[in-house]
Amino acid sequence: MQNLRRIVQVLAFGTYVYLFLATVGRYDPALKRIALASGAPIDTFFRIDPLLGLAAMVSTRRIVEVMLLYALPVVALTVVAGRFFCGWICPLGTCLDATDVVFFRKRKMGTAAPKAHTGRARNIKYYVLIAILAAALMSAQAAYLLDPITIITRALTFAVFPMLQLGIRASANLGVSVSSAWFPADVQYFFRLNFLAAAVFVVIVGLNSLSRRWWCRNVCPLGALLAIISKVSIVRRQVDSKCTKCLKCIPDCKTGAILDDPTQYQATECVYCYNCTRICPPAAARIVPSLRSDGYRAKLDLNRRRTVQALGVGALVAVLGKTNAAAKTSRVGKVKTSSEYLIRPPGALPEDEFINRCIRCSECMKVCPTGGLQPALAEAGFAGLWTPVLVPRIGECTQNCNLCSQVCSTGAIGPFEISEKPHIYIGRAVIDRSQCIAWNSDRKCLVCDEYCSYHAVYWKEVEGVRRPFVDEHKCVGCGICENACPIQPVAAIRVFSFGDRRYWTREQQKAFFEQGRTRANPSPAKGDRGDQ
Amino acid sequence: MKKINRREFIEAVAGIGAALFLGGCGSKEQGGAASGAVMRKPKRNIEGLVVASGADPERNTRAALDALGGMGKLVEKGDFVVIKPNIAWNRPPEAAATTNPKVVAELVRMCKEAGAGRILVVDHIIDRPAEGVLGFTGIKDAAQKAGAEVRAAQNESDFVSVDIPKGRILKSDTVIRDLVKADVFINVPVAKTHSATRLTLGMKNLMGCNWDRQAWHQSPSLDQCIADYVTAVRPDLTVLDATRILLTNGPKGPGETKDLGQVIAGTDPVAVDAYGATLFGLKPGEVSHIKLAEEMGVGKIGQRPRQV
């Protein structure tokens, strides 16, 4: 069984990495646009994560069907077979097992000196879970902070993927061509907060030095949720009378589930790694379907005081989020005043709901073909950490693309068609005439007008020179103008969030667009032809 | 926990160092550094200016080249041919913002027939992702089927620096690396209006051979930069696609288009562009960069084309 578990771990991790790498756009000649490189559901691992689904659904009080659909089988299996997910499927768990062998425990199994069991910190994870759920009840999404699948994916997206890409591009310079559709050749990805994403991951790996899978034992809120679900699991460890109490199983138990009496174990900690059955010298231990309860312990020894404290912390986090400067809105309550650069991807829900739905999985930023979607720093406040914002100076929202909405598991970025993009307003470009060289020094520069995909930037002759203007009905805030503007580092045309119309329905946005087409147009038509 | 010994420590440090070094190789884009690459002298085996009209762009292309003496005169056996269409924007071929793929494909076929060794269709694409633009414009598919390699030059390492001895503003600039190695260089622009330069024809299309476009816009005169550049990066043949021209909202459109059904071929970049200007009802002298290029001796305005 131990070998089978290892094979499944490798397969699951391989699938995870494949789905991660395939989260990339590729031109599809049949659809005539860029499409995902794989037809498989790219976000499978987020959908099957019950913690993310639960937190997103509770905090927004809405059912997210696709997450429910995928997570329910995991929940059902956990009821039957305990925390198999942690031991067999979880990519972070597999990573910890692998790094453990490389960095911390270079020894054969079963060779450790027998020692008594320790496990005082293990309740922390339940309190973390309680705090997350308390926050969700108060309409604040906090699962993303410590959910294992999002942690490893953020580390891969923000830190590992750009490095791999850099390496592959470097190898091309050295004459070794390893080109691959998985690593776009024309856009090098750069991410803000890549250090933080890497640091969180490295710390979690480093905690293995304290004990095997320290994170999974003590902190992981997903592990805690699965542990609670698995309390009545009917696949149980049994130790028969052949046990000599040699205690060899204890140090090799990945999660410290075996108690000081090795015939006893804490079932909610067991991740079904089958190490104990493998190393037991007299083969006394087995893990089999059973209802026998001797040796089986599933009681959570939660401290009531700590539980209340955790509830309080969760509630406090939620309230702190709601009293953070980022929650402040304009006088009519439509626009967040936290940052003029709060530009969300097209299709994003209105801000408050967006923040609560977004699980910070980073898939939209991984898939963005220009690399312009970046994790938020302060634009959306503390509660918006890691959520996607468009940073046009890094990359624009390119016209023929809706990949971000395709990979979003929770629907925080709602689905939209490319044909709708001319009237999905995410921001608006503003020309800074004091910086603009067509305005301040009469240069023949209309790069913004040239690049504009929606013909929202147009020119008029002012004092004998063609100078750029922005049409508010046509500008959706894609940022290609800001990206291309020759003024460095701060562009003379910039996208600001005041053009963000997420608080309108799609129909209202379309009506606003149509209004611009029918009214007497100050822009193009006249004066725009080369022959005048 | 096992203590790490000295040997393991050194191995680990060496490993991390090697990884950082490899990473570092990529961070510094090679390219620009190799300054002063020399463009080979343009071939002058053929001469003239031809306008071919008709409904079929492929036939027009072939007829125009035949009237110039045939592709066989320009392309010799085993030659490396670089074809530079306008693939700047993510627009379908019918929008007339990019070169008609049929014209490009026909040129590729003719080069093949003439015995070209390697044919490369390349551009520095503006919209992203470049792969999507190559697909959406129809150029990748058409040119590959016709037998060419198709590539986008999107990284600084794809460019080398060339001297522009005759330049007034630009004394040197970058050019797509393959162009320096090419035996034959064919420029295949599409005729469009352009907000900053009024029109974009052949010489303006060469702006897509260079890495930093923004620098030209920032310079005191964009038109002078265009004229400077063509003194050094001069195509052997310009094939102006005027099958359908973009009249408004150029260069990217979408805008009003007009079906002209013309393909103009010529060896003199100024002569081709001067004729192209007349398609928009402009006098060539009204387009500054054409006038400047003539002043600088690149070519002559006002040559009478042969009609076929």
mmCIF file of N, CA and C in Angstrom, chain B residues 20-125:
data_model
loop_
_atom_site.group_PDB
_atom_site.id
_atom_site.type_symbol
_atom_site.label_atom_id
_atom_site.label_comp_id
_atom_site.label_asym_id
_atom_site.label_seq_id
_atom_site.Cartn_x
_atom_site.Cartn_y
_atom_site.Cartn_z
ATOM 1 N N LEU B 20 21.670 30.145 -10.285
ATOM 2 C CA LEU B 20 21.604 31.608 -10.379
ATOM 3 C C LEU B 20 22.324 32.096 -11.631
ATOM 4 N N PHE B 21 23.460 31.446 -11.932
ATOM 5 C CA PHE B 21 24.225 31.856 -13.099
ATOM 6 C C PHE B 21 23.405 31.654 -14.362
ATOM 7 N N LEU B 22 22.785 30.458 -14.455
ATOM 8 C CA LEU B 22 21.983 30.160 -15.645
ATOM 9 C C LEU B 22 20.842 31.156 -15.764
ATOM 10 N N GLY B 23 20.220 31.446 -14.609
ATOM 11 C CA GLY B 23 19.146 32.429 -14.618
ATOM 12 C C GLY B 23 19.653 33.766 -15.118
ATOM 13 N N GLY B 24 20.854 34.117 -14.678
ATOM 14 C CA GLY B 24 21.435 35.408 -15.038
ATOM 15 C C GLY B 24 21.693 35.526 -16.523
ATOM 16 N N CYS B 25 22.006 34.393 -17.165
ATOM 17 C CA CYS B 25 22.252 34.427 -18.606
ATOM 18 C C CYS B 25 21.043 34.975 -19.334
ATOM 19 N N GLY B 26 19.865 34.652 -18.794
ATOM 20 C CA GLY B 26 18.664 35.075 -19.486
ATOM 21 C C GLY B 26 18.326 36.513 -19.213
ATOM 22 N N SER B 27 18.733 36.999 -18.035
ATOM 23 C CA SER B 27 18.267 38.321 -17.650
ATOM 24 C C SER B 27 18.901 39.406 -18.504
ATOM 25 N N LYS B 28 20.141 39.139 -18.927
ATOM 26 C CA LYS B 28 20.762 40.136 -19.784
ATOM 27 C C LYS B 28 20.525 39.722 -21.223
ATOM 28 N N GLU B 29 19.643 40.413 -21.869
ATOM 29 C CA GLU B 29 19.353 40.052 -23.255
ATOM 30 C C GLU B 29 20.601 40.328 -24.084
ATOM 31 N N GLN B 30 21.039 39.298 -24.794
ATOM 32 C CA GLN B 30 22.151 39.546 -25.696
ATOM 33 C C GLN B 30 21.615 40.341 -26.871
ATOM 34 N N GLY B 31 22.471 40.848 -27.690
ATOM 35 C CA GLY B 31 21.938 41.511 -28.875
ATOM 36 C C GLY B 31 22.576 42.847 -29.064
ATOM 37 N N GLY B 32 21.820 43.873 -28.707
ATOM 38 C CA GLY B 32 22.224 45.255 -28.903
ATOM 39 C C GLY B 32 23.734 45.457 -28.807
ATOM 40 N N ALA B 33 24.355 44.664 -27.952
ATOM 41 C CA ALA B 33 25.778 44.813 -27.709
ATOM 42 C C ALA B 33 26.599 44.651 -28.990
ATOM 43 N N ALA B 34 26.226 43.674 -29.829
ATOM 44 C CA ALA B 34 27.003 43.408 -31.034
ATOM 45 C C ALA B 34 26.796 44.554 -32.012
ATOM 46 N N SER B 35 27.437 45.661 -31.724
ATOM 47 C CA SER B 35 27.161 46.880 -32.476
ATOM 48 C C SER B 35 27.827 46.879 -33.845
ATOM 49 N N GLY B 36 27.277 47.648 -34.740
ATOM 50 C CA GLY B 36 27.934 47.895 -36.008
ATOM 51 C C GLY B 36 27.876 46.760 -37.005
ATOM 52 N N ALA B 37 26.862 45.871 -36.902
ATOM 53 C CA ALA B 37 26.686 44.858 -37.939
ATOM 54 C C ALA B 37 26.450 45.588 -39.253
ATOM 55 N N VAL B 38 26.874 44.997 -40.341
ATOM 56 C CA VAL B 38 26.756 45.683 -41.626
ATOM 57 C C VAL B 38 25.697 45.008 -42.483
ATOM 58 N N MET B 39 24.749 45.821 -42.972
ATOM 59 C CA MET B 39 23.767 45.296 -43.916
ATOM 60 C C MET B 39 24.486 45.080 -45.247
ATOM 61 N N ARG B 40 24.206 43.950 -45.882
ATOM 62 C CA ARG B 40 24.858 43.730 -47.180
ATOM 63 C C ARG B 40 24.253 44.679 -48.210
ATOM 64 N N LYS B 41 24.986 44.929 -49.266
ATOM 65 C CA LYS B 41 24.514 45.845 -50.312
ATOM 66 C C LYS B 41 23.281 45.251 -50.985
ATOM 67 N N PRO B 42 22.270 46.076 -51.241
ATOM 68 C CA PRO B 42 21.082 45.539 -51.904
ATOM 69 C C PRO B 42 21.421 45.010 -53.293
ATOM 70 N N LYS B 43 20.703 43.976 -53.669
ATOM 71 C CA LYS B 43 20.880 43.448 -55.025
ATOM 72 C C LYS B 43 20.208 44.397 -56.007
ATOM 73 N N ARG B 44 20.788 44.557 -57.142
ATOM 74 C CA ARG B 44 20.170 45.430 -58.143
ATOM 75 C C ARG B 44 19.969 44.680 -59.455
ATOM 76 N N ASN B 45 19.545 43.422 -59.338
ATOM 77 C CA ASN B 45 19.375 42.647 -60.568
ATOM 78 C C ASN B 45 18.139 43.044 -61.349
ATOM 79 N N ILE B 46 17.165 43.618 -60.611
ATOM 80 C CA ILE B 46 15.959 44.044 -61.315
ATOM 81 C C ILE B 46 15.728 45.508 -60.996
ATOM 82 N N GLU B 47 14.910 46.141 -61.789
ATOM 83 C CA GLU B 47 14.730 47.576 -61.649
ATOM 84 C C GLU B 47 13.322 47.903 -62.143
ATOM 85 N N GLY B 48 12.677 48.881 -61.537
ATOM 86 C CA GLY B 48 11.426 49.328 -62.103
ATOM 87 C C GLY B 48 10.296 49.433 -61.110
ATOM 88 N N LEU B 49 9.131 49.835 -61.599
ATOM 89 C CA LEU B 49 7.939 50.037 -60.772
ATOM 90 C C LEU B 49 6.740 49.536 -61.578
ATOM 91 N N VAL B 50 5.977 48.618 -60.980
ATOM 92 C CA VAL B 50 4.871 48.000 -61.701
ATOM 93 C C VAL B 50 3.620 48.028 -60.830
ATOM 94 N N VAL B 51 2.481 48.307 -61.437
ATOM 95 C CA VAL B 51 1.207 48.203 -60.741
ATOM 96 C C VAL B 51 0.390 47.119 -61.423
ATOM 97 N N ALA B 52 0.010 46.113 -60.664
ATOM 98 C CA ALA B 52 -0.829 45.049 -61.224
ATOM 99 C C ALA B 52 -2.209 45.164 -60.609
ATOM 100 N N SER B 53 -3.233 45.199 -61.486
ATOM 101 C CA SER B 53 -4.599 45.342 -60.977
ATOM 102 C C SER B 53 -5.416 44.122 -61.354
ATOM 103 N N GLY B 54 -6.395 43.833 -60.512
ATOM 104 C CA GLY B 54 -7.275 42.697 -60.771
ATOM 105 C C GLY B 54 -7.873 42.205 -59.479
ATOM 106 N N ALA B 55 -8.845 41.308 -59.602
ATOM 107 C CA ALA B 55 -9.572 40.877 -58.412
ATOM 108 C C ALA B 55 -8.755 39.897 -57.573
ATOM 109 N N ASP B 56 -7.819 39.194 -58.225
ATOM 110 C CA ASP B 56 -7.122 38.125 -57.526
ATOM 111 C C ASP B 56 -5.746 38.593 -57.040
ATOM 112 N N PRO B 57 -5.558 38.737 -55.726
ATOM 113 C CA PRO B 57 -4.288 39.255 -55.213
ATOM 114 C C PRO B 57 -3.094 38.366 -55.567
ATOM 115 N N GLU B 58 -3.326 37.064 -55.656
ATOM 116 C CA GLU B 58 -2.213 36.179 -55.986
ATOM 117 C C GLU B 58 -1.746 36.421 -57.417
ATOM 118 N N ARG B 59 -2.720 36.535 -58.312
ATOM 119 C CA ARG B 59 -2.365 36.784 -59.701
ATOM 120 C C ARG B 59 -1.666 38.136 -59.830
ATOM 121 N N ASN B 60 -2.192 39.142 -59.119
ATOM 122 C CA ASN B 60 -1.579 40.475 -59.158
ATOM 123 C C ASN B 60 -0.115 40.421 -58.745
ATOM 124 N N THR B 61 0.127 39.695 -57.666
ATOM 125 C CA THR B 61 1.492 39.610 -57.146
ATOM 126 C C THR B 61 2.414 38.996 -58.190
ATOM 127 N N ARG B 62 1.971 37.905 -58.764
ATOM 128 C CA ARG B 62 2.802 37.207 -59.745
ATOM 129 C C ARG B 62 2.994 38.078 -60.993
ATOM 130 N N ALA B 63 1.891 38.711 -61.429
ATOM 131 C CA ALA B 63 1.978 39.537 -62.644
ATOM 132 C C ALA B 63 2.951 40.696 -62.437
ATOM 133 N N ALA B 64 2.884 41.308 -61.242
ATOM 134 C CA ALA B 64 3.765 42.441 -60.970
ATOM 135 C C ALA B 64 5.223 42.007 -60.999
ATOM 136 N N LEU B 65 5.510 40.867 -60.372
ATOM 137 C CA LEU B 65 6.889 40.391 -60.330
ATOM 138 C C LEU B 65 7.367 39.978 -61.720
ATOM 139 N N ASP B 66 6.479 39.330 -62.476
ATOM 140 C CA ASP B 66 6.856 38.917 -63.834
ATOM 141 C C ASP B 66 7.210 40.137 -64.678
ATOM 142 N N ALA B 67 6.408 41.210 -64.491
ATOM 143 C CA ALA B 67 6.666 42.412 -65.273
ATOM 144 C C ALA B 67 8.002 43.051 -64.903
ATOM 145 N N LEU B 68 8.428 42.812 -63.646
ATOM 146 C CA LEU B 68 9.728 43.340 -63.228
ATOM 147 C C LEU B 68 10.886 42.470 -63.747
ATOM 148 N N GLY B 69 10.545 41.355 -64.333
ATOM 149 C CA GLY B 69 11.597 40.478 -64.840
ATOM 150 C C GLY B 69 11.592 39.111 -64.188
ATOM 151 N N GLY B 70 10.699 38.939 -63.232
ATOM 152 C CA GLY B 70 10.565 37.624 -62.611
ATOM 153 C C GLY B 70 11.374 37.495 -61.339
ATOM 154 N N MET B 71 10.844 36.745 -60.390
ATOM 155 C CA MET B 71 11.525 36.542 -59.109
ATOM 156 C C MET B 71 12.868 35.854 -59.319
ATOM 157 N N GLY B 72 12.953 35.047 -60.389
ATOM 158 C CA GLY B 72 14.192 34.311 -60.668
ATOM 159 C C GLY B 72 15.392 35.223 -60.854
ATOM 160 N N LYS B 73 15.146 36.458 -61.248
ATOM 161 C CA LYS B 73 16.274 37.379 -61.432
ATOM 162 C C LYS B 73 16.815 37.877 -60.100
ATOM 163 N N LEU B 74 15.891 37.976 -59.115
ATOM 164 C CA LEU B 74 16.302 38.527 -57.827
ATOM 165 C C LEU B 74 16.836 37.434 -56.900
ATOM 166 N N VAL B 75 16.114 36.334 -56.868
ATOM 167 C CA VAL B 75 16.468 35.253 -55.940
ATOM 168 C C VAL B 75 17.284 34.208 -56.685
ATOM 169 N N GLU B 76 18.471 33.935 -56.160
ATOM 170 C CA GLU B 76 19.294 32.898 -56.785
ATOM 171 C C GLU B 76 19.171 31.605 -55.989
ATOM 172 N N LYS B 77 19.622 30.563 -56.605
ATOM 173 C CA LYS B 77 19.530 29.240 -55.970
ATOM 174 C C LYS B 77 20.213 29.259 -54.608
ATOM 175 N N GLY B 78 19.499 28.743 -53.603
ATOM 176 C CA GLY B 78 20.091 28.618 -52.271
ATOM 177 C C GLY B 78 20.056 29.891 -51.451
ATOM 178 N N ASP B 79 19.502 30.962 -51.970
ATOM 179 C CA ASP B 79 19.466 32.235 -51.245
ATOM 180 C C ASP B 79 18.615 32.139 -49.973
ATOM 181 N N PHE B 80 19.015 32.931 -48.998
ATOM 182 C CA PHE B 80 18.209 33.096 -47.785
ATOM 183 C C PHE B 80 17.361 34.357 -47.979
ATOM 184 N N VAL B 81 16.044 34.178 -48.054
ATOM 185 C CA VAL B 81 15.145 35.296 -48.326
ATOM 186 C C VAL B 81 14.387 35.665 -47.049
ATOM 187 N N VAL B 82 14.402 36.936 -46.708
ATOM 188 C CA VAL B 82 13.598 37.410 -45.579
ATOM 189 C C VAL B 82 12.459 38.267 -46.119
ATOM 190 N N ILE B 83 11.238 37.902 -45.741
ATOM 191 C CA ILE B 83 10.054 38.651 -46.172
ATOM 192 C C ILE B 83 9.472 39.333 -44.944
ATOM 193 N N LYS B 84 9.254 40.649 -45.049
ATOM 194 C CA LYS B 84 8.772 41.411 -43.894
ATOM 195 C C LYS B 84 7.410 42.014 -44.211
ATOM 196 N N PRO B 85 6.339 41.298 -43.872
ATOM 197 C CA PRO B 85 5.003 41.878 -44.057
ATOM 198 C C PRO B 85 4.669 42.805 -42.890
ATOM 199 N N ASN B 86 3.500 43.407 -42.929
ATOM 200 C CA ASN B 86 3.001 44.159 -41.784
ATOM 201 C C ASN B 86 2.067 43.237 -41.001
ATOM 202 N N ILE B 87 2.568 42.753 -39.854
ATOM 203 C CA ILE B 87 1.758 41.870 -38.997
ATOM 204 C C ILE B 87 1.666 42.507 -37.624
ATOM 205 N N ALA B 88 1.543 43.827 -37.596
ATOM 206 C CA ALA B 88 1.630 44.528 -36.318
ATOM 207 C C ALA B 88 0.436 44.234 -35.414
ATOM 208 N N TRP B 89 -0.748 44.133 -36.007
ATOM 209 C CA TRP B 89 -1.958 44.196 -35.180
ATOM 210 C C TRP B 89 -2.761 42.916 -35.196
ATOM 211 N N ASN B 90 -3.489 42.727 -34.149
ATOM 212 C CA ASN B 90 -4.367 41.577 -34.044
ATOM 213 C C ASN B 90 -5.686 41.892 -34.746
ATOM 214 N N ARG B 91 -5.642 41.828 -36.052
ATOM 215 C CA ARG B 91 -6.830 42.120 -36.848
ATOM 216 C C ARG B 91 -6.961 41.057 -37.928
ATOM 217 N N PRO B 92 -8.183 40.741 -38.300
ATOM 218 C CA PRO B 92 -8.351 39.760 -39.371
ATOM 219 C C PRO B 92 -7.930 40.362 -40.709
ATOM 220 N N PRO B 93 -7.599 39.543 -41.699
ATOM 221 C CA PRO B 93 -7.092 40.072 -42.968
ATOM 222 C C PRO B 93 -8.053 41.077 -43.602
ATOM 223 N N GLU B 94 -9.359 40.870 -43.424
ATOM 224 C CA GLU B 94 -10.325 41.737 -44.114
ATOM 225 C C GLU B 94 -10.346 43.155 -43.537
ATOM 226 N N ALA B 95 -9.712 43.375 -42.387
ATOM 227 C CA ALA B 95 -9.708 44.718 -41.799
ATOM 228 C C ALA B 95 -8.689 45.637 -42.473
ATOM 229 N N ALA B 96 -7.817 45.061 -43.298
ATOM 230 C CA ALA B 96 -6.802 45.828 -44.036
ATOM 231 C C ALA B 96 -5.819 46.547 -43.119
ATOM 232 N N ALA B 97 -5.661 46.029 -41.903
ATOM 233 C CA ALA B 97 -4.655 46.603 -41.002
ATOM 234 C C ALA B 97 -3.347 45.836 -41.095
ATOM 235 N N THR B 98 -3.401 44.687 -41.741
ATOM 236 C CA THR B 98 -2.201 43.860 -41.911
ATOM 237 C C THR B 98 -2.137 43.400 -43.369
ATOM 238 N N THR B 99 -0.957 42.959 -43.768
ATOM 239 C CA THR B 99 -0.771 42.556 -45.165
ATOM 240 C C THR B 99 -1.650 41.344 -45.502
ATOM 241 N N ASN B 100 -2.205 41.367 -46.684
ATOM 242 C CA ASN B 100 -3.029 40.258 -47.153
ATOM 243 C C ASN B 100 -2.199 38.972 -47.213
ATOM 244 N N PRO B 101 -2.637 37.922 -46.514
ATOM 245 C CA PRO B 101 -1.833 36.691 -46.472
ATOM 246 C C PRO B 101 -1.626 36.060 -47.847
ATOM 247 N N LYS B 102 -2.556 36.297 -48.755
ATOM 248 C CA LYS B 102 -2.406 35.699 -50.086
ATOM 249 C C LYS B 102 -1.214 36.291 -50.821
ATOM 250 N N VAL B 103 -1.011 37.589 -50.631
ATOM 251 C CA VAL B 103 0.129 38.243 -51.287
ATOM 252 C C VAL B 103 1.438 37.669 -50.732
ATOM 253 N N VAL B 104 1.473 37.520 -49.400
ATOM 254 C CA VAL B 104 2.681 36.986 -48.761
ATOM 255 C C VAL B 104 2.934 35.563 -49.257
ATOM 256 N N ALA B 105 1.874 34.749 -49.265
ATOM 257 C CA ALA B 105 2.030 33.345 -49.651
ATOM 258 C C ALA B 105 2.507 33.224 -51.093
ATOM 259 N N GLU B 106 1.970 34.064 -51.957
ATOM 260 C CA GLU B 106 2.362 33.988 -53.374
ATOM 261 C C GLU B 106 3.845 34.349 -53.529
ATOM 262 N N LEU B 107 4.280 35.343 -52.774
ATOM 263 C CA LEU B 107 5.704 35.706 -52.825
ATOM 264 C C LEU B 107 6.572 34.536 -52.364
ATOM 265 N N VAL B 108 6.119 33.869 -51.302
ATOM 266 C CA VAL B 108 6.880 32.725 -50.794
ATOM 267 C C VAL B 108 6.983 31.658 -51.878
ATOM 268 N N ARG B 109 5.855 31.383 -52.520
ATOM 269 C CA ARG B 109 5.857 30.354 -53.575
ATOM 270 C C ARG B 109 6.818 30.738 -54.696
ATOM 271 N N MET B 110 6.801 32.019 -55.066
ATOM 272 C CA MET B 110 7.672 32.445 -56.165
ATOM 273 C C MET B 110 9.146 32.329 -55.772
ATOM 274 N N CYS B 111 9.454 32.655 -54.515
ATOM 275 C CA CYS B 111 10.843 32.500 -54.060
ATOM 276 C C CYS B 111 11.241 31.030 -54.100
ATOM 277 N N LYS B 112 10.325 30.194 -53.690
ATOM 278 C CA LYS B 112 10.592 28.752 -53.707
ATOM 279 C C LYS B 112 10.886 28.274 -55.124
ATOM 280 N N GLU B 113 10.008 28.729 -56.033
ATOM 281 C CA GLU B 113 10.196 28.341 -57.436
ATOM 282 C C GLU B 113 11.548 28.815 -57.955
ATOM 283 N N ALA B 114 11.982 29.980 -57.468
ATOM 284 C CA ALA B 114 13.265 30.523 -57.922
ATOM 285 C C ALA B 114 14.443 29.799 -57.282
ATOM 286 N N GLY B 115 14.139 28.877 -56.350
ATOM 287 C CA GLY B 115 15.210 28.063 -55.775
ATOM 288 C C GLY B 115 15.767 28.566 -54.470
ATOM 289 N N ALA B 116 15.022 29.427 -53.791
ATOM 290 C CA ALA B 116 15.516 29.941 -52.505
ATOM 291 C C ALA B 116 15.788 28.792 -51.539
ATOM 292 N N GLY B 117 16.856 28.935 -50.757
ATOM 293 C CA GLY B 117 17.209 27.880 -49.819
ATOM 294 C C GLY B 117 16.349 27.927 -48.577
ATOM 295 N N ARG B 118 16.222 29.125 -48.032
ATOM 296 C CA ARG B 118 15.457 29.281 -46.797
ATOM 297 C C ARG B 118 14.658 30.566 -46.928
ATOM 298 N N ILE B 119 13.377 30.506 -46.579
ATOM 299 C CA ILE B 119 12.526 31.695 -46.657
ATOM 300 C C ILE B 119 11.950 31.957 -45.273
ATOM 301 N N LEU B 120 12.173 33.156 -44.775
ATOM 302 C CA LEU B 120 11.702 33.499 -43.440
ATOM 303 C C LEU B 120 10.740 34.677 -43.537
ATOM 304 N N VAL B 121 9.549 34.494 -42.972
ATOM 305 C CA VAL B 121 8.595 35.598 -42.859
ATOM 306 C C VAL B 121 8.666 36.073 -41.415
ATOM 307 N N VAL B 122 9.014 37.338 -41.205
ATOM 308 C CA VAL B 122 9.263 37.801 -39.839
ATOM 309 C C VAL B 122 8.777 39.232 -39.658
ATOM 310 N N ASP B 123 8.322 39.542 -38.442
ATOM 311 C CA ASP B 123 7.946 40.911 -38.095
ATOM 312 C C ASP B 123 8.109 41.080 -36.586
ATOM 313 N N HIS B 124 8.262 42.316 -36.193
ATOM 314 C CA HIS B 124 8.234 42.658 -34.770
ATOM 315 C C HIS B 124 6.795 43.069 -34.471
ATOM 316 N N ILE B 125 6.058 42.147 -33.868
ATOM 317 C CA ILE B 125 4.611 42.299 -33.724
ATOM 318 C C ILE B 125 4.285 43.172 -32.509
#
